[in-house]
Amino acid sequence: MTLIPALSSPPAAVLWDMDGTLVDTEPYWMRAEHELVESFGGVWTHADAMLLVGSGLLGSAAILQNRGVNLAAEAIVDHLTTRVQEQLASAGVPWRPGALELLTELHTAGMPMALVTMSERRMAHQISGIVGFDAFTTIVTGDRVQQSKPHPEAYLTAADELGVDPVHCIAIEDSLPGVAAAVASGAVTVAVPHMVEILPSEHYTLLDSLTGSTLASLTELYGSRRPHHPSSLGLTEDRPTTPKDTTRA
């Protein structure tokens, strides 16, 4: 039974990105990359690692191959994912500020939620299982879609599986490809930058952190932005297409 007040006009659902938004796994990815390149006698710097933030996993694998990693791209993705999962199991989940608190409040209020990530399914379910409660009605991962972020397919899929119109959802993202995907889906988008700068834009709401964010503040945000969205006026936009890939967004 939902506890959301009927007159508050909240969003129909909240769609969460995972890496960098819900959890801070980037240091785990960077460590895994460094270990892998070093194991093949190469050098991997922090600047190199920053180039991969928000990049597709297969594209990242190509860069690692150029640094001397003599493995197939799929094998590189599998190795990195396994190493990140091992670190999650041993060191725990590093929640982004305010994320777990907001997730908990939304769950308690009965808000439908989806996890929308381009990481592999096994990692998404690992993190979902560590939350401590059944937070997500559906989980859309990179191996379930044909087009990766910034294409909106993952967000459109999540909304469809929740049985809601994406324009009636709020999406929370931290990366440029993720924000672009959420905006293209029609969702009211909240950008909470991490690692990479995101400039202000009329197309999304920029927050420094989710600390202090609540169901009430999301509902207010949704009410203030929804009437001005092009989809609310019956307009449509061409959506971008990108080659199939997965990212850790």
PDB file of C-alpha atoms in Angstrom:
ATOM      1  CA  MET A   1       0.000   0.000   0.000  1.00  0.00           C
ATOM      2  CA  THR A   2       1.445   3.340  -1.023  1.00  0.00           C
ATOM      3  CA  LEU A   3       2.008   6.055   1.526  1.00  0.00           C
ATOM      4  CA  ILE A   4       2.341   8.792  -1.092  1.00  0.00           C
ATOM      5  CA  PRO A   5      -0.334  11.468  -0.561  1.00  0.00           C
ATOM      6  CA  ALA A   6      -2.792  11.449  -3.479  1.00  0.00           C
ATOM      7  CA  LEU A   7      -2.773  15.230  -3.852  1.00  0.00           C
ATOM      8  CA  SER A   8       1.010  15.590  -3.993  1.00  0.00           C
ATOM      9  CA  SER A   9       1.222  14.629  -7.704  1.00  0.00           C
ATOM     10  CA  PRO A  10       4.510  12.751  -7.411  1.00  0.00           C
ATOM     11  CA  PRO A  11       6.250  11.244 -10.411  1.00  0.00           C
ATOM     12  CA  ALA A  12       4.981   7.864 -11.562  1.00  0.00           C
ATOM     13  CA  ALA A  13       8.402   6.300 -10.928  1.00  0.00           C
ATOM     14  CA  VAL A  14      12.027   7.082 -10.192  1.00  0.00           C
ATOM     15  CA  LEU A  15      14.689   5.640 -12.484  1.00  0.00           C
ATOM     16  CA  TRP A  16      18.152   5.305 -10.961  1.00  0.00           C
ATOM     17  CA  ASP A  17      21.508   5.094 -12.677  1.00  0.00           C
ATOM     18  CA  MET A  18      23.924   2.919 -10.709  1.00  0.00           C
ATOM     19  CA  ASP A  19      27.688   3.589 -11.027  1.00  0.00           C
ATOM     20  CA  GLY A  20      28.520   7.097  -9.873  1.00  0.00           C
ATOM     21  CA  THR A  21      24.917   7.905  -8.946  1.00  0.00           C
ATOM     22  CA  LEU A  22      23.794   5.270  -6.469  1.00  0.00           C
ATOM     23  CA  VAL A  23      27.235   3.869  -5.655  1.00  0.00           C
ATOM     24  CA  ASP A  24      30.774   5.172  -6.107  1.00  0.00           C
ATOM     25  CA  THR A  25      32.420   2.253  -7.867  1.00  0.00           C
ATOM     26  CA  GLU A  26      34.770   4.321 -10.044  1.00  0.00           C
ATOM     27  CA  PRO A  27      37.796   3.789  -7.732  1.00  0.00           C
ATOM     28  CA  TYR A  28      37.160   0.033  -8.000  1.00  0.00           C
ATOM     29  CA  TRP A  29      37.114   0.207 -11.801  1.00  0.00           C
ATOM     30  CA  MET A  30      40.272   2.316 -11.842  1.00  0.00           C
ATOM     31  CA  ARG A  31      42.090  -0.135  -9.579  1.00  0.00           C
ATOM     32  CA  ALA A  32      41.009  -3.063 -11.748  1.00  0.00           C
ATOM     33  CA  GLU A  33      42.225  -1.267 -14.885  1.00  0.00           C
ATOM     34  CA  HIS A  34      45.578  -0.432 -13.304  1.00  0.00           C
ATOM     35  CA  GLU A  35      46.107  -4.012 -12.151  1.00  0.00           C
ATOM     36  CA  LEU A  36      45.246  -5.415 -15.567  1.00  0.00           C
ATOM     37  CA  VAL A  37      47.499  -3.098 -17.570  1.00  0.00           C
ATOM     38  CA  GLU A  38      50.357  -3.566 -15.110  1.00  0.00           C
ATOM     39  CA  SER A  39      50.010  -7.357 -15.339  1.00  0.00           C
ATOM     40  CA  PHE A  40      50.872  -7.059 -19.033  1.00  0.00           C
ATOM     41  CA  GLY A  41      53.855  -4.794 -18.331  1.00  0.00           C
ATOM     42  CA  GLY A  42      52.115  -1.545 -19.249  1.00  0.00           C
ATOM     43  CA  VAL A  43      51.637   1.766 -17.464  1.00  0.00           C
ATOM     44  CA  TRP A  44      48.199   3.071 -16.480  1.00  0.00           C
ATOM     45  CA  THR A  45      47.853   6.586 -15.057  1.00  0.00           C
ATOM     46  CA  HIS A  46      45.015   8.424 -13.345  1.00  0.00           C
ATOM     47  CA  ALA A  47      44.633  10.517 -16.494  1.00  0.00           C
ATOM     48  CA  ASP A  48      44.192   7.307 -18.499  1.00  0.00           C
ATOM     49  CA  ALA A  49      41.546   6.100 -16.067  1.00  0.00           C
ATOM     50  CA  MET A  50      39.637   9.384 -16.292  1.00  0.00           C
ATOM     51  CA  LEU A  51      39.341   8.916 -20.056  1.00  0.00           C
ATOM     52  CA  LEU A  52      37.259   5.805 -19.421  1.00  0.00           C
ATOM     53  CA  VAL A  53      34.754   7.348 -16.992  1.00  0.00           C
ATOM     54  CA  GLY A  54      31.373   7.133 -18.669  1.00  0.00           C
ATOM     55  CA  SER A  55      32.843   5.370 -21.711  1.00  0.00           C
ATOM     56  CA  GLY A  56      31.497   2.137 -23.154  1.00  0.00           C
ATOM     57  CA  LEU A  57      33.030  -0.999 -21.713  1.00  0.00           C
ATOM     58  CA  LEU A  58      33.956  -2.356 -25.128  1.00  0.00           C
ATOM     59  CA  GLY A  59      35.418   1.005 -26.125  1.00  0.00           C
ATOM     60  CA  SER A  60      37.350   1.051 -22.861  1.00  0.00           C
ATOM     61  CA  ALA A  61      38.625  -2.433 -23.639  1.00  0.00           C
ATOM     62  CA  ALA A  62      40.051  -1.170 -26.923  1.00  0.00           C
ATOM     63  CA  ILE A  63      41.984   1.535 -25.068  1.00  0.00           C
ATOM     64  CA  LEU A  64      43.320  -1.065 -22.631  1.00  0.00           C
ATOM     65  CA  GLN A  65      44.383  -3.219 -25.582  1.00  0.00           C
ATOM     66  CA  ASN A  66      46.295  -0.217 -26.922  1.00  0.00           C
ATOM     67  CA  ARG A  67      48.090  -0.049 -23.572  1.00  0.00           C
ATOM     68  CA  GLY A  68      49.300  -3.624 -24.050  1.00  0.00           C
ATOM     69  CA  VAL A  69      46.530  -5.798 -22.606  1.00  0.00           C
ATOM     70  CA  ASN A  70      46.667  -8.871 -24.851  1.00  0.00           C
ATOM     71  CA  LEU A  71      43.109 -10.095 -24.360  1.00  0.00           C
ATOM     72  CA  ALA A  72      39.943 -10.035 -26.434  1.00  0.00           C
ATOM     73  CA  ALA A  73      37.630  -7.105 -25.646  1.00  0.00           C
ATOM     74  CA  GLU A  74      34.951  -9.369 -24.154  1.00  0.00           C
ATOM     75  CA  ALA A  75      37.551 -11.026 -21.933  1.00  0.00           C
ATOM     76  CA  ILE A  76      38.712  -7.620 -20.707  1.00  0.00           C
ATOM     77  CA  VAL A  77      35.141  -6.597 -19.838  1.00  0.00           C
ATOM     78  CA  ASP A  78      34.582  -9.894 -18.031  1.00  0.00           C
ATOM     79  CA  HIS A  79      37.848  -9.555 -16.088  1.00  0.00           C
ATOM     80  CA  LEU A  80      37.207  -5.956 -15.005  1.00  0.00           C
ATOM     81  CA  THR A  81      33.637  -6.720 -13.966  1.00  0.00           C
ATOM     82  CA  THR A  82      34.790  -9.680 -11.898  1.00  0.00           C
ATOM     83  CA  ARG A  83      37.476  -7.608 -10.157  1.00  0.00           C
ATOM     84  CA  VAL A  84      35.020  -4.827  -9.331  1.00  0.00           C
ATOM     85  CA  GLN A  85      32.584  -7.393  -7.936  1.00  0.00           C
ATOM     86  CA  GLU A  86      35.346  -8.869  -5.800  1.00  0.00           C
ATOM     87  CA  GLN A  87      36.114  -5.437  -4.388  1.00  0.00           C
ATOM     88  CA  LEU A  88      32.442  -4.825  -3.681  1.00  0.00           C
ATOM     89  CA  ALA A  89      32.292  -8.124  -1.802  1.00  0.00           C
ATOM     90  CA  SER A  90      35.435  -7.440   0.243  1.00  0.00           C
ATOM     91  CA  ALA A  91      35.291  -3.679   0.815  1.00  0.00           C
ATOM     92  CA  GLY A  92      31.554  -3.101   0.679  1.00  0.00           C
ATOM     93  CA  VAL A  93      29.347  -0.747  -1.306  1.00  0.00           C
ATOM     94  CA  PRO A  94      30.458   2.904  -1.292  1.00  0.00           C
ATOM     95  CA  TRP A  95      27.124   4.728  -1.432  1.00  0.00           C
ATOM     96  CA  ARG A  96      27.024   8.175  -3.003  1.00  0.00           C
ATOM     97  CA  PRO A  97      26.070  10.943  -0.519  1.00  0.00           C
ATOM     98  CA  GLY A  98      22.344  10.959   0.179  1.00  0.00           C
ATOM     99  CA  ALA A  99      21.590   8.160  -2.284  1.00  0.00           C
ATOM    100  CA  LEU A 100      20.759   5.343   0.131  1.00  0.00           C
ATOM    101  CA  GLU A 101      18.708   7.683   2.325  1.00  0.00           C
ATOM    102  CA  LEU A 102      16.625   8.841  -0.647  1.00  0.00           C
ATOM    103  CA  LEU A 103      16.287   5.298  -1.979  1.00  0.00           C
ATOM    104  CA  THR A 104      15.053   4.153   1.438  1.00  0.00           C
ATOM    105  CA  GLU A 105      12.491   6.941   1.754  1.00  0.00           C
ATOM    106  CA  LEU A 106      11.133   6.345  -1.746  1.00  0.00           C
ATOM    107  CA  HIS A 107      10.855   2.607  -1.098  1.00  0.00           C
ATOM    108  CA  THR A 108       9.052   3.187   2.196  1.00  0.00           C
ATOM    109  CA  ALA A 109       6.619   5.504   0.403  1.00  0.00           C
ATOM    110  CA  GLY A 110       5.833   2.856  -2.192  1.00  0.00           C
ATOM    111  CA  MET A 111       7.422   4.665  -5.123  1.00  0.00           C
ATOM    112  CA  PRO A 112       8.010   2.362  -8.133  1.00  0.00           C
ATOM    113  CA  MET A 113      11.715   2.369  -8.978  1.00  0.00           C
ATOM    114  CA  ALA A 114      14.014   0.907 -11.612  1.00  0.00           C
ATOM    115  CA  LEU A 115      17.773   0.500 -11.765  1.00  0.00           C
ATOM    116  CA  VAL A 116      19.003   1.550 -15.208  1.00  0.00           C
ATOM    117  CA  THR A 117      22.650   0.741 -15.743  1.00  0.00           C
ATOM    118  CA  MET A 118      24.933  -0.252 -18.576  1.00  0.00           C
ATOM    119  CA  SER A 119      26.987  -2.449 -16.258  1.00  0.00           C
ATOM    120  CA  GLU A 120      26.555  -6.189 -16.593  1.00  0.00           C
ATOM    121  CA  ARG A 121      23.541  -7.905 -15.072  1.00  0.00           C
ATOM    122  CA  ARG A 122      25.549  -9.818 -12.476  1.00  0.00           C
ATOM    123  CA  MET A 123      26.985  -6.634 -10.978  1.00  0.00           C
ATOM    124  CA  ALA A 124      23.657  -4.793 -10.955  1.00  0.00           C
ATOM    125  CA  HIS A 125      21.979  -7.667  -9.118  1.00  0.00           C
ATOM    126  CA  GLN A 126      24.873  -7.873  -6.669  1.00  0.00           C
ATOM    127  CA  ILE A 127      24.482  -4.211  -5.722  1.00  0.00           C
ATOM    128  CA  SER A 128      20.693  -4.450  -5.673  1.00  0.00           C
ATOM    129  CA  GLY A 129      20.983  -7.379  -3.291  1.00  0.00           C
ATOM    130  CA  ILE A 130      23.230  -5.428  -0.911  1.00  0.00           C
ATOM    131  CA  VAL A 131      20.716  -2.561  -0.558  1.00  0.00           C
ATOM    132  CA  GLY A 132      18.949  -4.426   2.253  1.00  0.00           C
ATOM    133  CA  PHE A 133      15.432  -4.277   0.818  1.00  0.00           C
ATOM    134  CA  ASP A 134      13.704  -4.985  -2.489  1.00  0.00           C
ATOM    135  CA  ALA A 135      14.161  -1.494  -3.910  1.00  0.00           C
ATOM    136  CA  PHE A 136      13.747  -2.044  -7.638  1.00  0.00           C
ATOM    137  CA  THR A 137      10.736  -3.370  -9.494  1.00  0.00           C
ATOM    138  CA  THR A 138      12.914  -3.914 -12.557  1.00  0.00           C
ATOM    139  CA  ILE A 139      16.598  -3.781 -13.428  1.00  0.00           C
ATOM    140  CA  VAL A 140      17.692  -2.848 -16.944  1.00  0.00           C
ATOM    141  CA  THR A 141      21.337  -3.639 -17.692  1.00  0.00           C
ATOM    142  CA  GLY A 142      23.652  -3.173 -20.629  1.00  0.00           C
ATOM    143  CA  ASP A 143      23.326  -6.772 -21.766  1.00  0.00           C
ATOM    144  CA  ARG A 144      19.561  -6.378 -22.078  1.00  0.00           C
ATOM    145  CA  VAL A 145      19.499  -3.508 -24.580  1.00  0.00           C
ATOM    146  CA  GLN A 146      20.693  -3.020 -28.142  1.00  0.00           C
ATOM    147  CA  GLN A 147      21.758   0.626 -27.733  1.00  0.00           C
ATOM    148  CA  SER A 148      23.847   1.961 -24.856  1.00  0.00           C
ATOM    149  CA  LYS A 149      23.619   5.360 -23.219  1.00  0.00           C
ATOM    150  CA  PRO A 150      23.404   8.123 -24.541  1.00  0.00           C
ATOM    151  CA  HIS A 151      20.653   6.343 -26.479  1.00  0.00           C
ATOM    152  CA  PRO A 152      17.426   6.348 -24.399  1.00  0.00           C
ATOM    153  CA  GLU A 153      16.594   2.656 -24.953  1.00  0.00           C
ATOM    154  CA  ALA A 154      17.451   1.589 -21.407  1.00  0.00           C
ATOM    155  CA  TYR A 155      15.254   4.283 -19.855  1.00  0.00           C
ATOM    156  CA  LEU A 156      12.423   3.616 -22.277  1.00  0.00           C
ATOM    157  CA  THR A 157      12.671  -0.094 -21.460  1.00  0.00           C
ATOM    158  CA  ALA A 158      12.574   0.562 -17.727  1.00  0.00           C
ATOM    159  CA  ALA A 159       9.501   2.789 -17.997  1.00  0.00           C
ATOM    160  CA  ASP A 160       7.767   0.229 -20.203  1.00  0.00           C
ATOM    161  CA  GLU A 161       8.447  -2.570 -17.729  1.00  0.00           C
ATOM    162  CA  LEU A 162       7.102  -0.402 -14.913  1.00  0.00           C
ATOM    163  CA  GLY A 163       3.998   0.297 -16.998  1.00  0.00           C
ATOM    164  CA  VAL A 164       4.464   4.079 -16.930  1.00  0.00           C
ATOM    165  CA  ASP A 165       5.113   6.841 -19.448  1.00  0.00           C
ATOM    166  CA  PRO A 166       8.764   7.964 -19.229  1.00  0.00           C
ATOM    167  CA  VAL A 167       7.683  11.624 -19.299  1.00  0.00           C
ATOM    168  CA  HIS A 168       6.015  10.986 -15.937  1.00  0.00           C
ATOM    169  CA  CYS A 169       9.244   9.676 -14.399  1.00  0.00           C
ATOM    170  CA  ILE A 170      12.273  11.223 -12.730  1.00  0.00           C
ATOM    171  CA  ALA A 171      15.667   9.887 -13.792  1.00  0.00           C
ATOM    172  CA  ILE A 172      18.780  10.420 -11.668  1.00  0.00           C
ATOM    173  CA  GLU A 173      22.171  10.384 -13.419  1.00  0.00           C
ATOM    174  CA  ASP A 174      25.793  11.428 -12.894  1.00  0.00           C
ATOM    175  CA  SER A 175      27.487  11.211 -16.314  1.00  0.00           C
ATOM    176  CA  LEU A 176      27.131  13.047 -19.614  1.00  0.00           C
ATOM    177  CA  PRO A 177      26.037   9.944 -21.572  1.00  0.00           C
ATOM    178  CA  GLY A 178      23.588   9.032 -18.826  1.00  0.00           C
ATOM    179  CA  VAL A 179      22.067  12.501 -18.617  1.00  0.00           C
ATOM    180  CA  ALA A 180      21.715  12.583 -22.411  1.00  0.00           C
ATOM    181  CA  ALA A 181      19.931   9.222 -22.360  1.00  0.00           C
ATOM    182  CA  ALA A 182      17.544  10.271 -19.604  1.00  0.00           C
ATOM    183  CA  VAL A 183      16.699  13.585 -21.280  1.00  0.00           C
ATOM    184  CA  ALA A 184      16.152  11.845 -24.636  1.00  0.00           C
ATOM    185  CA  SER A 185      13.727   9.410 -22.997  1.00  0.00           C
ATOM    186  CA  GLY A 186      11.539  12.324 -21.937  1.00  0.00           C
ATOM    187  CA  ALA A 187      12.046  11.828 -18.209  1.00  0.00           C
ATOM    188  CA  VAL A 188      12.494  14.752 -15.841  1.00  0.00           C
ATOM    189  CA  THR A 189      16.231  14.438 -15.332  1.00  0.00           C
ATOM    190  CA  VAL A 190      18.311  15.160 -12.256  1.00  0.00           C
ATOM    191  CA  ALA A 191      22.061  15.422 -12.911  1.00  0.00           C
ATOM    192  CA  VAL A 192      24.346  14.842  -9.927  1.00  0.00           C
ATOM    193  CA  PRO A 193      27.873  15.087 -11.389  1.00  0.00           C
ATOM    194  CA  HIS A 194      30.603  12.764 -10.199  1.00  0.00           C
ATOM    195  CA  MET A 195      34.148  12.630 -11.585  1.00  0.00           C
ATOM    196  CA  VAL A 196      33.218  14.531 -14.772  1.00  0.00           C
ATOM    197  CA  GLU A 197      31.819  18.081 -14.870  1.00  0.00           C
ATOM    198  CA  ILE A 198      28.285  18.634 -16.137  1.00  0.00           C
ATOM    199  CA  LEU A 199      27.375  22.187 -17.078  1.00  0.00           C
ATOM    200  CA  PRO A 200      23.988  23.738 -16.248  1.00  0.00           C
ATOM    201  CA  SER A 201      21.249  23.324 -18.859  1.00  0.00           C
ATOM    202  CA  GLU A 202      17.557  24.001 -19.238  1.00  0.00           C
ATOM    203  CA  HIS A 203      17.098  20.322 -20.131  1.00  0.00           C
ATOM    204  CA  TYR A 204      17.831  18.960 -16.650  1.00  0.00           C
ATOM    205  CA  THR A 205      18.189  19.982 -13.016  1.00  0.00           C
ATOM    206  CA  LEU A 206      21.738  20.090 -11.699  1.00  0.00           C
ATOM    207  CA  LEU A 207      22.394  19.146  -8.063  1.00  0.00           C
ATOM    208  CA  ASP A 208      25.701  19.098  -6.204  1.00  0.00           C
ATOM    209  CA  SER A 209      24.586  16.076  -4.194  1.00  0.00           C
ATOM    210  CA  LEU A 210      21.541  13.997  -3.290  1.00  0.00           C
ATOM    211  CA  THR A 211      22.115  14.854   0.364  1.00  0.00           C
ATOM    212  CA  GLY A 212      18.884  16.355   1.671  1.00  0.00           C
ATOM    213  CA  SER A 213      16.837  15.181  -1.321  1.00  0.00           C
ATOM    214  CA  THR A 214      13.470  13.718  -0.328  1.00  0.00           C
ATOM    215  CA  LEU A 215      10.249  12.496  -1.873  1.00  0.00           C
ATOM    216  CA  ALA A 216       8.836  15.961  -1.245  1.00  0.00           C
ATOM    217  CA  SER A 217      11.705  17.714  -3.018  1.00  0.00           C
ATOM    218  CA  LEU A 218      11.513  15.333  -6.012  1.00  0.00           C
ATOM    219  CA  THR A 219       7.766  15.859  -6.202  1.00  0.00           C
ATOM    220  CA  GLU A 220       8.241  19.626  -6.180  1.00  0.00           C
ATOM    221  CA  LEU A 221      10.902  19.343  -8.866  1.00  0.00           C
ATOM    222  CA  TYR A 222       8.696  17.097 -10.987  1.00  0.00           C
ATOM    223  CA  GLY A 223       5.787  19.529 -10.710  1.00  0.00           C
ATOM    224  CA  SER A 224       7.938  22.498 -11.670  1.00  0.00           C
ATOM    225  CA  ARG A 225       9.503  20.895 -14.754  1.00  0.00           C
ATOM    226  CA  ARG A 226       6.868  18.586 -16.146  1.00  0.00           C
ATOM    227  CA  PRO A 227       4.510  21.253 -17.608  1.00  0.00           C
ATOM    228  CA  HIS A 228       7.396  22.735 -19.609  1.00  0.00           C
ATOM    229  CA  HIS A 229       8.646  19.508 -21.193  1.00  0.00           C
ATOM    230  CA  PRO A 230       8.130  19.284 -24.989  1.00  0.00           C
ATOM    231  CA  SER A 231       6.429  15.892 -24.619  1.00  0.00           C
ATOM    232  CA  SER A 232       3.748  17.525 -22.479  1.00  0.00           C
ATOM    233  CA  LEU A 233       2.909  19.752 -25.430  1.00  0.00           C
ATOM    234  CA  GLY A 234       2.565  16.822 -27.794  1.00  0.00           C
ATOM    235  CA  LEU A 235       5.928  17.442 -29.452  1.00  0.00           C
ATOM    236  CA  THR A 236       8.427  14.737 -30.326  1.00  0.00           C
ATOM    237  CA  GLU A 237      12.149  14.778 -30.868  1.00  0.00           C
ATOM    238  CA  ASP A 238      14.441  12.595 -32.951  1.00  0.00           C
ATOM    239  CA  ARG A 239      16.386  10.306 -30.677  1.00  0.00           C
ATOM    240  CA  PRO A 240      20.058   9.579 -31.237  1.00  0.00           C
ATOM    241  CA  THR A 241      21.404   6.164 -32.103  1.00  0.00           C
ATOM    242  CA  THR A 242      24.773   4.760 -31.130  1.00  0.00           C
ATOM    243  CA  PRO A 243      26.540   1.458 -31.787  1.00  0.00           C
ATOM    244  CA  LYS A 244      25.748  -1.311 -29.355  1.00  0.00           C
ATOM    245  CA  ASP A 245      28.040  -1.203 -26.341  1.00  0.00           C
ATOM    246  CA  THR A 246      27.816  -1.260 -22.586  1.00  0.00           C
ATOM    247  CA  THR A 247      29.077   1.334 -20.171  1.00  0.00           C
ATOM    248  CA  ARG A 248      29.529   1.399 -16.446  1.00  0.00           C
ATOM    249  CA  ALA A 249      27.076   4.292 -16.115  1.00  0.00           C
TER     250      ALA A 249
END
